[in-house]
CSV table of C-alpha atoms and ligand atoms in Angstrom, one decimal:
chain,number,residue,atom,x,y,z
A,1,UNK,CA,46.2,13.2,-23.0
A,2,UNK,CA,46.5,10.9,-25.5
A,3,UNK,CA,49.1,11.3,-28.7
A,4,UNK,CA,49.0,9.6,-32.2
A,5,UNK,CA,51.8,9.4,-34.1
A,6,UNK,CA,50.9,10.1,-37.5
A,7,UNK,CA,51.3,7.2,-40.4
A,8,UNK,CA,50.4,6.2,-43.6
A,9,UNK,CA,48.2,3.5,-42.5
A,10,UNK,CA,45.4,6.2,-41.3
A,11,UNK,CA,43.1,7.3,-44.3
A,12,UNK,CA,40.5,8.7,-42.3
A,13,UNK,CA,40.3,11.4,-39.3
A,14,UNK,CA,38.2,9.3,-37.3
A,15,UNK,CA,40.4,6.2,-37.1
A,16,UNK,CA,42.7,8.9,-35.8
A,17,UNK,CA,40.4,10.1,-33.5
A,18,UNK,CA,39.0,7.0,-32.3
A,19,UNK,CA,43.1,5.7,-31.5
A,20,UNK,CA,44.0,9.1,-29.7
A,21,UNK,CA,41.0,8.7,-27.7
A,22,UNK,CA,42.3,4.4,-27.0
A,23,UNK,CA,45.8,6.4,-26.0
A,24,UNK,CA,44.1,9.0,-23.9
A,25,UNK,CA,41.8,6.3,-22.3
A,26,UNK,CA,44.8,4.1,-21.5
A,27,UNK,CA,46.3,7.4,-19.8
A,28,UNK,CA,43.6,8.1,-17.8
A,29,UNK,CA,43.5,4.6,-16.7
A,30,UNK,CA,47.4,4.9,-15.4
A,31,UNK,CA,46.4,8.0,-13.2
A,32,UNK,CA,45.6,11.6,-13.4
A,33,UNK,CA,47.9,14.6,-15.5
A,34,UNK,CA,49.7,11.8,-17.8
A,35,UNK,CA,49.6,11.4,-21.3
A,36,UNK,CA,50.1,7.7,-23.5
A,37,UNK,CA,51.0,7.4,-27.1
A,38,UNK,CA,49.4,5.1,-29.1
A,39,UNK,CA,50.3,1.5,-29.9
A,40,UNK,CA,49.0,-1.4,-31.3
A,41,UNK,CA,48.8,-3.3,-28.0
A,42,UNK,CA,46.5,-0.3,-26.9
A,43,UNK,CA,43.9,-1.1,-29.6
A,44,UNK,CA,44.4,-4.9,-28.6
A,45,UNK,CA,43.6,-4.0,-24.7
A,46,UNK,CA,41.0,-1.8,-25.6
A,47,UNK,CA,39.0,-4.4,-27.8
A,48,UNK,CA,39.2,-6.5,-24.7
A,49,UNK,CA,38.4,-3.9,-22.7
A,50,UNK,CA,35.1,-4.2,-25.2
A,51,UNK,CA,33.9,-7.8,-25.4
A,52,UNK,CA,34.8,-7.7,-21.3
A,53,UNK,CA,31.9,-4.9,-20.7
A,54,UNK,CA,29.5,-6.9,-23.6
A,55,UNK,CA,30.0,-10.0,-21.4
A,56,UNK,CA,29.7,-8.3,-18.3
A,57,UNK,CA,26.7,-7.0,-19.3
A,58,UNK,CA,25.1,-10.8,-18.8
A,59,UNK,CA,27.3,-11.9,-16.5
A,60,UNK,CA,24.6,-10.5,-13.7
A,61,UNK,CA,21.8,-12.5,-15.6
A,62,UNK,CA,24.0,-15.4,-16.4
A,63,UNK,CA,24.9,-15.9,-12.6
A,64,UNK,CA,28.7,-16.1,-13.4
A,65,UNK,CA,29.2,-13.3,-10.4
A,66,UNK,CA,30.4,-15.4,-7.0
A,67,UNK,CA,31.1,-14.0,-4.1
A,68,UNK,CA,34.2,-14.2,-1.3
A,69,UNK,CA,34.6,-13.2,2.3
A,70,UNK,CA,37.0,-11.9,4.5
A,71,UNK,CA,36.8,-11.3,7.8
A,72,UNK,CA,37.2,-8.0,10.1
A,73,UNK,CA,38.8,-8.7,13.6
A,74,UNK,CA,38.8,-7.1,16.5
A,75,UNK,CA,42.7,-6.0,16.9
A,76,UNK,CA,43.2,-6.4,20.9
A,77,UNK,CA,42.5,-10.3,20.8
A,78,UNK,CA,41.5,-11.1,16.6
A,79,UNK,CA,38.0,-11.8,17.8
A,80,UNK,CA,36.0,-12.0,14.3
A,81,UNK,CA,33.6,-9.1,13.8
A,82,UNK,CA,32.5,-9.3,10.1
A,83,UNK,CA,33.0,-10.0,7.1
A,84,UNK,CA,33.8,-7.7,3.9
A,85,UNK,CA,31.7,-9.1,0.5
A,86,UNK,CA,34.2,-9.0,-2.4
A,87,UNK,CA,33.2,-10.4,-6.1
A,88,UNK,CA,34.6,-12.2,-8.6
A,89,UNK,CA,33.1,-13.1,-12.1
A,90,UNK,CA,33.6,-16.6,-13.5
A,91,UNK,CA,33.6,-16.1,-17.3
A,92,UNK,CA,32.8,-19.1,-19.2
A,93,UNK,CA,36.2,-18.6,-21.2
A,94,UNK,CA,38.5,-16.6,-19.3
A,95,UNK,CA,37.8,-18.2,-16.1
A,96,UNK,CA,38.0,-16.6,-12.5
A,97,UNK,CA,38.5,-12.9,-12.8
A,98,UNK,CA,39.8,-10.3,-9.8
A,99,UNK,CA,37.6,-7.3,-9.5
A,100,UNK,CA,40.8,-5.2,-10.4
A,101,UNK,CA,40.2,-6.4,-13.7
A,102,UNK,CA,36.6,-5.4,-14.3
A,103,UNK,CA,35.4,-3.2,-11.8
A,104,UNK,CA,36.5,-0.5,-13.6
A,105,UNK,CA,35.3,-1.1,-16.8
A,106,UNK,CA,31.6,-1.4,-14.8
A,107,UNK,CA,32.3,1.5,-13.4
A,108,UNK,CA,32.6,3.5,-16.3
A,109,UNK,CA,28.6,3.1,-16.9
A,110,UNK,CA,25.8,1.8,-14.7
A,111,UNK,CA,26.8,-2.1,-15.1
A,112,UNK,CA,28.5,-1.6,-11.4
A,113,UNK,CA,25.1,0.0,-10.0
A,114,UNK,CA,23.5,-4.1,-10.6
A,115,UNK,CA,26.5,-5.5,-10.0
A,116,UNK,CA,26.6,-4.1,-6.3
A,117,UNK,CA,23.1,-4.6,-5.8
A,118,UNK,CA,23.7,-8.5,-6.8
A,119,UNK,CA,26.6,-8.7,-4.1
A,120,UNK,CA,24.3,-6.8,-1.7
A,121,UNK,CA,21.3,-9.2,-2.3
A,122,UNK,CA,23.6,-12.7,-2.5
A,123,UNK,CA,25.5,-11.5,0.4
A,124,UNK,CA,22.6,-10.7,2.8
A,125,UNK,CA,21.0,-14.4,1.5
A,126,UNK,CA,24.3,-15.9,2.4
A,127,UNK,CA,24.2,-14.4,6.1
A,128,UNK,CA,20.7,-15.6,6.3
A,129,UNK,CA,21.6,-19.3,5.6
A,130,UNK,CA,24.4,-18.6,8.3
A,131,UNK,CA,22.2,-18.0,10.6
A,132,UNK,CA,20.0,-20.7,10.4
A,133,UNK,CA,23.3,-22.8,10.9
A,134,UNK,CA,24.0,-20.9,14.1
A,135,UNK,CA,27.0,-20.3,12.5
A,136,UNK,CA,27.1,-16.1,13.1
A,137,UNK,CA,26.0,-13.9,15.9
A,138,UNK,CA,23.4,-11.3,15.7
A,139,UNK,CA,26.3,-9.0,15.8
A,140,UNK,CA,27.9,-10.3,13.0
A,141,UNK,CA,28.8,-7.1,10.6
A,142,UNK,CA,28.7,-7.5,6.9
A,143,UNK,CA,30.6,-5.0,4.6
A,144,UNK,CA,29.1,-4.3,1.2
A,145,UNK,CA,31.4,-2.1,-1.0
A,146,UNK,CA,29.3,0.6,-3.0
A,147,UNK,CA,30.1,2.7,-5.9
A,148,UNK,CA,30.0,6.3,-5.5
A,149,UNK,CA,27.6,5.5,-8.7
A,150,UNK,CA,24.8,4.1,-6.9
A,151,UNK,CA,24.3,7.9,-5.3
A,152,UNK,CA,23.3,8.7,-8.8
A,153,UNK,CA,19.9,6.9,-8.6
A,154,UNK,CA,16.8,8.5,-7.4
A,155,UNK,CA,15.6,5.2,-6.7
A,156,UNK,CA,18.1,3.5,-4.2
A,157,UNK,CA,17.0,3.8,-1.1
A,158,UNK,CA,13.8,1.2,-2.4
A,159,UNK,CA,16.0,-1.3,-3.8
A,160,UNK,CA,18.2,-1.7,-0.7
A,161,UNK,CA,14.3,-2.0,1.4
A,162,UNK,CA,13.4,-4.4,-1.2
A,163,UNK,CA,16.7,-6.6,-1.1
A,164,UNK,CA,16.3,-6.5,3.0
A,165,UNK,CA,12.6,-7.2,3.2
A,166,UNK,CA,13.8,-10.2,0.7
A,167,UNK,CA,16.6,-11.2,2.6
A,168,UNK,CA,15.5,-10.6,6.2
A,169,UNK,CA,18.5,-9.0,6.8
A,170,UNK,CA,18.7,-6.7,9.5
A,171,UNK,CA,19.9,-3.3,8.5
A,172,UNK,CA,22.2,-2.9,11.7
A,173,UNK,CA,24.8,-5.6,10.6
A,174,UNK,CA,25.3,-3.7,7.9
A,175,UNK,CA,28.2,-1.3,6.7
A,176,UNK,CA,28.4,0.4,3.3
A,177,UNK,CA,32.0,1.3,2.1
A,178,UNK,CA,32.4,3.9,-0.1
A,179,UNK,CA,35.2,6.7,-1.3
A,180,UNK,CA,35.9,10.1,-0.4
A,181,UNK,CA,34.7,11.1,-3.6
A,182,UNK,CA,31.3,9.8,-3.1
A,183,UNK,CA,30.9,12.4,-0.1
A,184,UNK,CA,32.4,15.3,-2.0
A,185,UNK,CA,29.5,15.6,-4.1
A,186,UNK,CA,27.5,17.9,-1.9
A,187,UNK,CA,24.4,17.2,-3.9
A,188,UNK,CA,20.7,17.2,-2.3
A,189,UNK,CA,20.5,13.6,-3.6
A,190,UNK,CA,23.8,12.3,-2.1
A,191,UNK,CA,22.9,13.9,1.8
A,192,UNK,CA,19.1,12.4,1.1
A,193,UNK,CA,20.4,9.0,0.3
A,194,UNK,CA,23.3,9.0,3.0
A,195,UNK,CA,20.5,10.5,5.7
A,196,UNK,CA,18.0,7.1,4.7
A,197,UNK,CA,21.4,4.9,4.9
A,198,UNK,CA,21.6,6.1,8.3
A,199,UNK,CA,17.7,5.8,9.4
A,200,UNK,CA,18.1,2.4,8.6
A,201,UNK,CA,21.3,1.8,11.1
A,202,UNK,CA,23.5,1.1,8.1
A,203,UNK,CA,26.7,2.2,9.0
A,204,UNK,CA,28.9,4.1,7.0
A,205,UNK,CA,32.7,3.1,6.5
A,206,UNK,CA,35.3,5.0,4.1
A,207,UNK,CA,37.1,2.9,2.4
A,208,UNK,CA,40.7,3.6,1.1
A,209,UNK,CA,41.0,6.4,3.6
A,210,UNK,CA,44.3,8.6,2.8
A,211,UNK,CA,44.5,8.2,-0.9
A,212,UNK,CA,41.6,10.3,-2.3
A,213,UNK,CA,41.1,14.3,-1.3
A,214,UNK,CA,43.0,16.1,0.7
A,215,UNK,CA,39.6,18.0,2.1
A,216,UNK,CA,38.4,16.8,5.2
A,217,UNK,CA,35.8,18.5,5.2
A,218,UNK,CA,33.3,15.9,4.6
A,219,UNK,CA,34.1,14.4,7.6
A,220,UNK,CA,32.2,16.8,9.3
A,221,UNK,CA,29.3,17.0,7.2
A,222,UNK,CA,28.2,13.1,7.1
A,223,UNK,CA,27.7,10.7,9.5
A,224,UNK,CA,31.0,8.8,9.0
A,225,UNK,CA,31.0,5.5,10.9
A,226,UNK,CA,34.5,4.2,10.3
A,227,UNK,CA,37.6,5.1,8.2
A,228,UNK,CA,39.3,2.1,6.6
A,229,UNK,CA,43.2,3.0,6.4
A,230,UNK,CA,44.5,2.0,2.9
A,231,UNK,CA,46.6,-1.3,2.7
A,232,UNK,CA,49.7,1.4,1.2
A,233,UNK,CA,49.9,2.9,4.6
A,234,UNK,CA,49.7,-0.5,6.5
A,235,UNK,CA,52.3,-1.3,4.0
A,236,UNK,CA,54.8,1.3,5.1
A,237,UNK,CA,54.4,1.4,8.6
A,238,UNK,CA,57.6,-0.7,8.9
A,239,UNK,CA,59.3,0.8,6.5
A,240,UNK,CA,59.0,4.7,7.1
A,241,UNK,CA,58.4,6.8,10.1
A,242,UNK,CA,56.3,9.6,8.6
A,243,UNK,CA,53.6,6.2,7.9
A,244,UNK,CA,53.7,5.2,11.5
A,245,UNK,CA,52.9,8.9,12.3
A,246,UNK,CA,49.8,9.1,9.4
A,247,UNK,CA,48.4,6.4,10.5
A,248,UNK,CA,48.3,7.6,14.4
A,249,UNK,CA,47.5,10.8,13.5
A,250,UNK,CA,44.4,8.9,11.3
A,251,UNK,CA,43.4,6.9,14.5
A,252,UNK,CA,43.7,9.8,16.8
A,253,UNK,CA,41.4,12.0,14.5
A,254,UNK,CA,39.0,9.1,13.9
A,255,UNK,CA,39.1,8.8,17.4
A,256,UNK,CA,38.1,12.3,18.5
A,257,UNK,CA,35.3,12.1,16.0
A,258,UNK,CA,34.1,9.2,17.4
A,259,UNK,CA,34.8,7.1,14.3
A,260,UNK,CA,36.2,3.3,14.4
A,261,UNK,CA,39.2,2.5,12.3
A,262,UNK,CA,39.9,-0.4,10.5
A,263,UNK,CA,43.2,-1.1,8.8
A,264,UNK,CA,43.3,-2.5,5.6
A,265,UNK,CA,46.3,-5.1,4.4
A,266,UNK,CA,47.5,-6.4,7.1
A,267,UNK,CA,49.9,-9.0,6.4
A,268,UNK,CA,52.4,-9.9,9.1
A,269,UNK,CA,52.6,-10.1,12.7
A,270,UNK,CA,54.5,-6.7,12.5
A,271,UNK,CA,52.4,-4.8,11.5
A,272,UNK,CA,49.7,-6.4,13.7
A,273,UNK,CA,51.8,-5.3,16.6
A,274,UNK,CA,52.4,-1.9,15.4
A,275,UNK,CA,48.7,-1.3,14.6
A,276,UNK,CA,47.8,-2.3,18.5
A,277,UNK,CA,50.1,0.0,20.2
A,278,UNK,CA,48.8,2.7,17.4
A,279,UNK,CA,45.0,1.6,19.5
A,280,UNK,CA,44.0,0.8,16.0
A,281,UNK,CA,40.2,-1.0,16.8
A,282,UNK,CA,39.9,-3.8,13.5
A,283,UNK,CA,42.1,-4.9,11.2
A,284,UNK,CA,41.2,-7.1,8.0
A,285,UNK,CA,43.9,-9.1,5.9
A,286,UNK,CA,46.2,-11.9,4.4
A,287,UNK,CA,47.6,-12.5,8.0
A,288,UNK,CA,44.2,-13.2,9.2
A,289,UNK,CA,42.5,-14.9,6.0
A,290,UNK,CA,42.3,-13.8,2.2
A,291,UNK,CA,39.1,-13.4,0.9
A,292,UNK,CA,37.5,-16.8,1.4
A,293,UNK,CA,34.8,-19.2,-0.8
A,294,UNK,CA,31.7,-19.5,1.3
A,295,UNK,CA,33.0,-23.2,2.0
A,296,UNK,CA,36.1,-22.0,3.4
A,297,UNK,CA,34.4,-19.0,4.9
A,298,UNK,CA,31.8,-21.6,7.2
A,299,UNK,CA,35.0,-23.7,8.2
A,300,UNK,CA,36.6,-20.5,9.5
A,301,UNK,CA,33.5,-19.5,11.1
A,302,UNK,CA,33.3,-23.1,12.9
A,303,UNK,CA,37.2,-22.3,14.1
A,304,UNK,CA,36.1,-19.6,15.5
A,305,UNK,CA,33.7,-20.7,16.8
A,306,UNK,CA,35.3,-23.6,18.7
A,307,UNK,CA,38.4,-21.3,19.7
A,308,UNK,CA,35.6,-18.9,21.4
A,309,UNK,CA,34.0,-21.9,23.3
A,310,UNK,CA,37.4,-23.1,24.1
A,311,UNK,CA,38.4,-19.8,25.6
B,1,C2E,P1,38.9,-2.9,-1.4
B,1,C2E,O1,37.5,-2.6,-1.1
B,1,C2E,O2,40.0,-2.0,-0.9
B,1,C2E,O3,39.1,-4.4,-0.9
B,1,C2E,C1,40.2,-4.9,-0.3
B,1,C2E,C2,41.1,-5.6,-1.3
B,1,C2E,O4,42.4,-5.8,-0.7
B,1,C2E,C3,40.6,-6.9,-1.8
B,1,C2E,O5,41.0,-7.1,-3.1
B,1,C2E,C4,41.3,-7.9,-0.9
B,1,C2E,O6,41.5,-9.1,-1.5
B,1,C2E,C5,42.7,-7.2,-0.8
B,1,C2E,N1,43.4,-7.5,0.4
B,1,C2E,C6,42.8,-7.8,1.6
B,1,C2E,N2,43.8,-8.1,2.5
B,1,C2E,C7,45.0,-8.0,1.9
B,1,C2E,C8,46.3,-8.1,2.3
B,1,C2E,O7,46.7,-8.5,3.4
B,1,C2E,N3,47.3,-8.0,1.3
B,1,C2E,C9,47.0,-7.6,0.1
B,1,C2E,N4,48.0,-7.4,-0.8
B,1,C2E,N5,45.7,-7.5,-0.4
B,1,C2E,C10,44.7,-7.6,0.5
B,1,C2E,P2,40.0,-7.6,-4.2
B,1,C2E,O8,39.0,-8.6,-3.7
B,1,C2E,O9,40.8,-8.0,-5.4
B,1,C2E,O10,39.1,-6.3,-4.6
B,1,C2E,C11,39.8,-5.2,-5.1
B,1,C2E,C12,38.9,-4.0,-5.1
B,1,C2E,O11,37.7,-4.2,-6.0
B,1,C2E,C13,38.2,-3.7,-3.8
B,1,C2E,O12,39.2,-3.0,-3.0
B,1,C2E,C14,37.1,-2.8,-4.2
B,1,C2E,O13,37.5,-1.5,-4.4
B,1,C2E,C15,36.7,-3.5,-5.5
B,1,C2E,N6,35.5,-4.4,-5.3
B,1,C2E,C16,35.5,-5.7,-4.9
B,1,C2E,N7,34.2,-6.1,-4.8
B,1,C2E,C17,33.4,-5.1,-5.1
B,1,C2E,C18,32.0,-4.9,-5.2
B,1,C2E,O14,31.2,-5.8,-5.0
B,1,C2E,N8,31.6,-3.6,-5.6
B,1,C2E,C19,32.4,-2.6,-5.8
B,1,C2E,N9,31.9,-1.4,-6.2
B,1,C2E,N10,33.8,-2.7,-5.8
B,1,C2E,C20,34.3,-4.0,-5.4
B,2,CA,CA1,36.3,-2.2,0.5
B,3,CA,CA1,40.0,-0.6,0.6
């Protein structure tokens, strides 16, 4: 809900309107059943909030998206499994901005639909060039996050045969991640879309497992590859007991599903340890890299490279 607080500055019902709505916006922003009253630093944000999604808009033609990597491990001995694709958006006046900043905004209309595609397309590239430096296995994975927004179009499963035909990319070494919510909708579309995913040999990961929907249920209606355990439980698991049992009650049901888990966040050796005797599979975070240039990415591919060869 969003409240103005009446002045003598409106003359109008639709500047009244139009503020209630900024407050309501800003309330919806900060979680669900909350309510904001308006301020002037509101309006500010929310005009910023507007040029951001005008230049966003070209930022796909422009070519100011870039793209980082961070690698997936194997928990038992931090062998490197894949990478997850991230973006970031260099704008020509604000400089390097986090996705936390504008993935949201694209998400509010169908600028995140080209924006995944782009990461999808410059990613697959990207693992292509790897591979004629024999820098990656065939095995290598590559994690492409996916709005529960690109389920809307009719037309998906062509652009992703398009952008692998393009590419060469084989469909097997990669893993979509999307959100609970994406599997609640129960629509024809959706099952047809995840069903074509699957033909293909993408996998399916969840991402953010634990923070979404309580219902379960989709779990048994999809083909669910892997559950990615939220970086807030990973976060805990030192702190609190009832995390430490979550997260092994995750593992074990992921198990008996025959799902893989990967946990999200991890930071220290800690939690590393914890995650192990928990028989968590892959783990993906600061202690093992952040999300990496593709410079940095190839130097920590020829580490691991050399650490393999020297083991
Ligand atoms: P996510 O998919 O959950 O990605 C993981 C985020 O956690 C990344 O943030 C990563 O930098 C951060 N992270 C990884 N390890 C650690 C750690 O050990 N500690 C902490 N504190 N953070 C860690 P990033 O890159 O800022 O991305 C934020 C979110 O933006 C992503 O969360 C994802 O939901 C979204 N996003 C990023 N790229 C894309 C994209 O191409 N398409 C879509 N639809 N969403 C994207
Ligand atoms: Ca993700
Ligand atoms: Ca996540």
């Amino acid at each position: 809900m969003g409240i103005v607080m009446l002045s003598d500055n409106y003359r109008q019902a639709d500047d009244i309107i139009r503020d209630a709505d900024i407050a309501m916006y800003r309330a919806k922003s900060l979680g669900k059943a909350r309510y904001q009253v308006f301020d002037e630093a509101m309006r500010e944000r929310a005009i910023l909030q507007m040029t951001l999604e005008r230049d966003l808009r070209l930022a796909v033609e422009r070519n100011e998206l870039q793209l980082r990597f961070q690698p997936i491990v194997l928990a038992k001995n931090r062998e490197l499994i894949g990478f997850e694709a991230l973006v970031r958006w260099l704008h020509p006046k604000h400089g390097l901005i986090q996705p936390g900043e504008f993935i949201s905004i694209a998400e509010e209309s169908d600028l995140i639909i080209d924006i995944d595609l782009w990461v999808l397309e410059a990613a697959c590239k990207q693992f292509q060039i790897w591979k004629t430096k024999h820098l990656i296995s065939p095995g290598l994975q590559l994690s492409i996050n996916f709005s529960s927004r690109q389920f809307n179009q009719v037309n998906l499963l062509n652009r992703i045969d398009e952008i692998l035909a393009k590419t060469g990319m084989s469909p097997r070494q990669l893993q979509f991640e999307i959100t609970e919510s994406t599997l609640l909708n129960q629509s024809e579309q959706v099952r047809n879309i995840i069903n074509g995913l699957k033909e293909r040999g993408i996998q399916l990961h969840i991402d953010d497992f634990g923070t979404g929907y309580s219902s379960l249920q989709y779990l048994q209606n999809f083909p669910v590859d892997a559950l990615k355990i939220d970086r807030s439980f990973v976060d805990n698991l030192l702190k609190n007991h009832e995390s430490i049992e979550l997260v092994r009650t995750i593992i074990l049901m992921a198990r008996n599903l025959g799902m893989k888990v990967v946990a999200e966040g991890v930071e220290n050796e800690a939690q590393l340890e914890r995650l192990r005797n928990l028989q968590c599979g892959y783990l993906q975070g600061y202690l093992f890299a952040k999300p990496m240039t593709v410079e940095d990415t190839e130097t920590f591919m020829e580490q691991a490279l050399m650490w393999q060869i020297g083991a």
